Amino acid sequence: MPLTQQPFAHSPELERLGQDLFTNISDPERAGSAALGVGLALAGLKSGGLMRWILCLAGGALARRAITGHCPLYQQLNVSTRRDP
């Protein structure tokens, strides 16, 4: 078999396993991050000046954390709140 062939390159099982290993936040924590992120973004849209941008960026970061299920800070600290079934 040539070295250029990758038989498992597009395996759905391996992609799901990779996503599970990337996730380090529990589902309730993801829901809380989503709610807080949306709240901060909405508060940012109502305020003005520099505070608008700070709140919107913080809300966006929390929303990204909720969508991906991955927290870079948790990764650096080697922490995971995800519970395996």
C-alpha positions as a printed NumPy array, in Angstrom:
array([[  0.   ,   0.   ,   0.   ],
       [  1.457,   3.376,  -0.92 ],
       [  2.121,   5.825,   1.878],
       [ -0.094,   8.443,   0.248],
       [ -3.275,   6.464,   0.911],
       [ -5.068,   7.095,   4.218],
       [ -7.824,   4.517,   4.678],
       [ -9.186,   6.081,   7.888],
       [ -8.91 ,   9.732,   6.87 ],
       [-12.683,  10.288,   6.618],
       [-14.084,   7.802,   9.098],
       [-17.194,   9.17 ,  10.896],
       [-16.345,   7.161,  14.003],
       [-12.868,   8.673,  14.234],
       [-14.196,  12.181,  13.616],
       [-16.759,  11.717,  16.426],
       [-14.029,  10.395,  18.742],
       [-11.81 ,  13.372,  17.898],
       [-14.636,  15.786,  18.719],
       [-15.318,  13.97 ,  22.011],
       [-11.662,  14.263,  22.978],
       [-11.67 ,  17.973,  22.075],
       [-14.702,  18.659,  24.312],
       [-13.719,  19.52 ,  27.893],
       [-16.9  ,  21.24 ,  29.143],
       [-20.014,  19.554,  30.524],
       [-23.412,  20.157,  28.932],
       [-24.833,  22.208,  31.845],
       [-21.718,  24.4  ,  31.783],
       [-22.126,  24.858,  28.03 ],
       [-25.73 ,  25.981,  28.55 ],
       [-24.64 ,  28.459,  31.218],
       [-21.898,  29.813,  28.968],
       [-24.39 ,  30.256,  26.142],
       [-26.885,  32.121,  28.327],
       [-24.227,  34.353,  29.86 ],
       [-22.612,  34.981,  26.473],
       [-25.885,  36.081,  24.91 ],
       [-26.622,  38.263,  27.945],
       [-23.258,  39.978,  27.773],
       [-23.543,  40.536,  24.033],
       [-26.996,  42.079,  24.431],
       [-25.77 ,  44.283,  27.271],
       [-22.881,  45.354,  25.061],
       [-25.233,  46.359,  22.27 ],
       [-27.151,  48.595,  24.693],
       [-24.069,  50.339,  26.081],
       [-21.654,  52.618,  24.318],
       [-17.999,  53.373,  23.903],
       [-15.276,  50.964,  24.874],
       [-17.566,  49.017,  27.224],
       [-19.685,  48.009,  24.211],
       [-16.728,  46.263,  22.604],
       [-15.544,  44.629,  25.815],
       [-18.968,  43.179,  26.579],
       [-19.54 ,  42.019,  23.002],
       [-16.13 ,  40.317,  22.843],
       [-16.647,  38.628,  26.206],
       [-20.109,  37.482,  25.122],
       [-18.732,  36.157,  21.861],
       [-15.977,  34.249,  23.644],
       [-18.501,  32.611,  25.946],
       [-20.78 ,  31.785,  23.015],
       [-17.843,  30.176,  21.169],
       [-17.036,  28.175,  24.304],
       [-20.632,  26.965,  24.453],
       [-20.837,  26.055,  20.768],
       [-17.539,  24.171,  20.564],
       [-17.602,  22.669,  24.061],
       [-13.921,  23.502,  24.394],
       [-12.268,  25.922,  26.804],
       [ -8.643,  26.842,  26.028],
       [ -8.036,  27.834,  29.667],
       [ -9.249,  24.424,  30.853],
       [ -6.915,  22.836,  28.307],
       [ -3.92 ,  24.79 ,  29.651],
       [ -4.834,  23.842,  33.227],
       [ -5.518,  20.214,  32.216],
       [ -9.087,  20.438,  33.563],
       [-12.212,  18.761,  32.187],
       [-15.732,  18.999,  33.556],
       [-17.142,  16.697,  30.881],
       [-18.721,  13.523,  32.207],
       [-18.412,  10.376,  30.116],
       [-21.564,   8.267,  29.845]])
